[in-house]
Amino acid sequence: MDSVSRISFVIPAWNEAELVGYCVASIDAAWQAVAPTNLAHEIIVVDNNSTDTTADVAAEAGARI
């Protein structure tokens, strides 16, 4: 069994297409500062039935939806 610790970033979003990509990119950029710690991470965007392209933008930025 692999004992690597994982950190999960969970971002709730509703109609945040303009900002969610920036948010995901900011987390990824900040993560690079601690990457040498060998901690795994994931970014999860919880889309609350947005009527815009929030989910698409988040997925394109690398988040899990």
Short mmCIF file of N, CA and C in Angstrom, two decimals:
data_model
loop_
_atom_site.label_atom_id
_atom_site.label_comp_id
_atom_site.label_asym_id
_atom_site.label_seq_id
_atom_site.Cartn_x
_atom_site.Cartn_y
_atom_site.Cartn_z
N MET A 1 0.84 -1.18 0.00
CA MET A 1 0.00 0.00 0.00
C MET A 1 0.88 1.24 0.00
N ASP A 2 0.55 2.17 -0.86
CA ASP A 2 1.30 3.43 -0.97
C ASP A 2 0.87 4.37 0.15
N SER A 3 1.83 4.91 0.87
CA SER A 3 1.49 5.77 2.01
C SER A 3 1.72 7.26 1.71
N VAL A 4 1.56 7.65 0.46
CA VAL A 4 1.74 9.05 0.09
C VAL A 4 0.53 9.84 0.58
N SER A 5 0.80 10.94 1.25
CA SER A 5 -0.28 11.80 1.71
C SER A 5 -0.82 12.61 0.54
N ARG A 6 -2.11 12.89 0.59
CA ARG A 6 -2.75 13.66 -0.47
C ARG A 6 -3.49 14.84 0.16
N ILE A 7 -3.35 15.98 -0.48
CA ILE A 7 -4.08 17.16 -0.07
C ILE A 7 -5.12 17.44 -1.14
N SER A 8 -6.35 17.65 -0.71
CA SER A 8 -7.44 17.96 -1.63
C SER A 8 -7.87 19.41 -1.46
N PHE A 9 -7.94 20.13 -2.56
CA PHE A 9 -8.47 21.48 -2.58
C PHE A 9 -9.86 21.37 -3.19
N VAL A 10 -10.88 21.73 -2.43
CA VAL A 10 -12.26 21.65 -2.90
C VAL A 10 -12.80 23.06 -3.05
N ILE A 11 -13.22 23.38 -4.27
CA ILE A 11 -13.68 24.73 -4.58
C ILE A 11 -15.16 24.67 -4.96
N PRO A 12 -16.04 25.21 -4.13
CA PRO A 12 -17.44 25.29 -4.53
C PRO A 12 -17.61 26.43 -5.54
N ALA A 13 -18.41 26.22 -6.56
CA ALA A 13 -18.56 27.26 -7.58
C ALA A 13 -19.97 27.27 -8.16
N TRP A 14 -20.44 28.46 -8.41
CA TRP A 14 -21.70 28.66 -9.12
C TRP A 14 -21.54 29.88 -10.01
N ASN A 15 -21.62 29.68 -11.30
CA ASN A 15 -21.46 30.75 -12.29
C ASN A 15 -20.17 31.54 -12.06
N GLU A 16 -19.07 30.82 -11.98
CA GLU A 16 -17.75 31.43 -11.75
C GLU A 16 -16.81 31.26 -12.94
N ALA A 17 -17.36 31.19 -14.14
CA ALA A 17 -16.53 30.95 -15.33
C ALA A 17 -15.42 31.98 -15.48
N GLU A 18 -15.67 33.21 -15.07
CA GLU A 18 -14.65 34.25 -15.22
C GLU A 18 -13.48 34.07 -14.26
N LEU A 19 -13.69 33.41 -13.12
CA LEU A 19 -12.65 33.34 -12.09
C LEU A 19 -12.13 31.94 -11.78
N VAL A 20 -12.89 30.90 -12.09
CA VAL A 20 -12.50 29.57 -11.65
C VAL A 20 -11.19 29.11 -12.28
N GLY A 21 -10.95 29.45 -13.51
CA GLY A 21 -9.68 29.07 -14.15
C GLY A 21 -8.50 29.71 -13.46
N TYR A 22 -8.64 30.97 -13.10
CA TYR A 22 -7.60 31.69 -12.37
C TYR A 22 -7.37 31.04 -11.00
N CYS A 23 -8.45 30.67 -10.34
CA CYS A 23 -8.34 30.04 -9.02
C CYS A 23 -7.57 28.72 -9.09
N VAL A 24 -7.93 27.88 -10.05
CA VAL A 24 -7.23 26.59 -10.22
C VAL A 24 -5.76 26.82 -10.57
N ALA A 25 -5.50 27.75 -11.48
CA ALA A 25 -4.12 28.04 -11.87
C ALA A 25 -3.31 28.58 -10.69
N SER A 26 -3.94 29.38 -9.84
CA SER A 26 -3.25 29.94 -8.67
C SER A 26 -2.87 28.84 -7.69
N ILE A 27 -3.76 27.89 -7.48
CA ILE A 27 -3.44 26.76 -6.59
C ILE A 27 -2.28 25.96 -7.17
N ASP A 28 -2.33 25.69 -8.47
CA ASP A 28 -1.23 24.94 -9.10
C ASP A 28 0.10 25.69 -8.97
N ALA A 29 0.08 26.99 -9.17
CA ALA A 29 1.31 27.78 -9.08
C ALA A 29 1.85 27.78 -7.65
N ALA A 30 0.98 27.93 -6.68
CA ALA A 30 1.41 27.91 -5.28
C ALA A 30 1.92 26.54 -4.88
N TRP A 31 1.34 25.51 -5.46
CA TRP A 31 1.75 24.14 -5.13
C TRP A 31 3.20 23.88 -5.53
N GLN A 32 3.67 24.52 -6.56
CA GLN A 32 5.05 24.33 -7.02
C GLN A 32 6.05 24.68 -5.92
N ALA A 33 5.68 25.57 -5.01
CA ALA A 33 6.58 25.95 -3.92
C ALA A 33 6.76 24.82 -2.91
N VAL A 34 5.78 23.95 -2.79
CA VAL A 34 5.88 22.84 -1.83
C VAL A 34 6.02 21.49 -2.52
N ALA A 35 6.12 21.48 -3.83
CA ALA A 35 6.23 20.24 -4.59
C ALA A 35 7.35 19.33 -4.11
N PRO A 36 8.51 19.86 -3.68
CA PRO A 36 9.58 18.98 -3.22
C PRO A 36 9.22 18.13 -1.99
N THR A 37 8.07 18.41 -1.35
CA THR A 37 7.68 17.61 -0.18
C THR A 37 7.12 16.26 -0.56
N ASN A 38 6.91 16.03 -1.86
CA ASN A 38 6.37 14.77 -2.38
C ASN A 38 4.94 14.49 -1.92
N LEU A 39 4.20 15.52 -1.58
CA LEU A 39 2.78 15.35 -1.27
C LEU A 39 1.98 15.39 -2.56
N ALA A 40 1.04 14.48 -2.69
CA ALA A 40 0.17 14.50 -3.86
C ALA A 40 -0.95 15.50 -3.60
N HIS A 41 -1.52 16.03 -4.67
CA HIS A 41 -2.63 16.96 -4.50
C HIS A 41 -3.64 16.79 -5.62
N GLU A 42 -4.84 17.24 -5.34
CA GLU A 42 -5.89 17.26 -6.34
C GLU A 42 -6.72 18.53 -6.13
N ILE A 43 -7.27 19.02 -7.23
CA ILE A 43 -8.14 20.19 -7.16
C ILE A 43 -9.49 19.76 -7.69
N ILE A 44 -10.49 19.88 -6.84
CA ILE A 44 -11.84 19.47 -7.19
C ILE A 44 -12.73 20.70 -7.19
N VAL A 45 -13.40 20.93 -8.30
CA VAL A 45 -14.37 22.02 -8.37
C VAL A 45 -15.76 21.39 -8.31
N VAL A 46 -16.54 21.83 -7.34
CA VAL A 46 -17.91 21.35 -7.18
C VAL A 46 -18.81 22.40 -7.83
N ASP A 47 -19.29 22.08 -9.02
CA ASP A 47 -20.12 23.01 -9.78
C ASP A 47 -21.57 22.86 -9.34
N ASN A 48 -22.14 23.92 -8.80
CA ASN A 48 -23.50 23.90 -8.28
C ASN A 48 -24.52 24.28 -9.36
N ASN A 49 -24.55 23.47 -10.41
CA ASN A 49 -25.53 23.65 -11.49
C ASN A 49 -25.42 25.03 -12.14
N SER A 50 -24.22 25.43 -12.46
CA SER A 50 -23.99 26.73 -13.10
C SER A 50 -24.69 26.81 -14.45
N THR A 51 -25.08 28.01 -14.81
CA THR A 51 -25.70 28.22 -16.12
C THR A 51 -24.71 28.80 -17.12
N ASP A 52 -23.46 28.96 -16.70
CA ASP A 52 -22.41 29.42 -17.60
C ASP A 52 -21.44 28.27 -17.85
N THR A 53 -20.24 28.57 -18.25
CA THR A 53 -19.27 27.53 -18.61
C THR A 53 -18.29 27.21 -17.48
N THR A 54 -18.72 27.37 -16.24
CA THR A 54 -17.84 27.13 -15.09
C THR A 54 -17.17 25.76 -15.15
N ALA A 55 -17.95 24.72 -15.36
CA ALA A 55 -17.39 23.36 -15.37
C ALA A 55 -16.37 23.18 -16.48
N ASP A 56 -16.65 23.69 -17.66
CA ASP A 56 -15.72 23.56 -18.79
C ASP A 56 -14.41 24.29 -18.51
N VAL A 57 -14.51 25.50 -17.99
CA VAL A 57 -13.32 26.30 -17.70
C VAL A 57 -12.48 25.61 -16.63
N ALA A 58 -13.14 25.10 -15.58
CA ALA A 58 -12.42 24.42 -14.51
C ALA A 58 -11.71 23.17 -15.03
N ALA A 59 -12.38 22.40 -15.86
CA ALA A 59 -11.78 21.19 -16.42
C ALA A 59 -10.58 21.54 -17.31
N GLU A 60 -10.73 22.57 -18.12
CA GLU A 60 -9.62 23.00 -18.99
C GLU A 60 -8.41 23.46 -18.18
N ALA A 61 -8.67 23.99 -16.99
CA ALA A 61 -7.58 24.46 -16.13
C ALA A 61 -6.92 23.30 -15.38
N GLY A 62 -7.53 22.12 -15.44
CA GLY A 62 -6.92 20.95 -14.81
C GLY A 62 -7.62 20.44 -13.57
N ALA A 63 -8.76 21.01 -13.23
CA ALA A 63 -9.49 20.55 -12.04
C ALA A 63 -10.33 19.33 -12.37
N ARG A 64 -10.63 18.58 -11.34
CA ARG A 64 -11.58 17.48 -11.46
C ARG A 64 -12.95 18.05 -11.15
N ILE A 65 -13.95 17.66 -11.91
CA ILE A 65 -15.31 18.19 -11.73
C ILE A 65 -16.17 17.12 -11.10
#
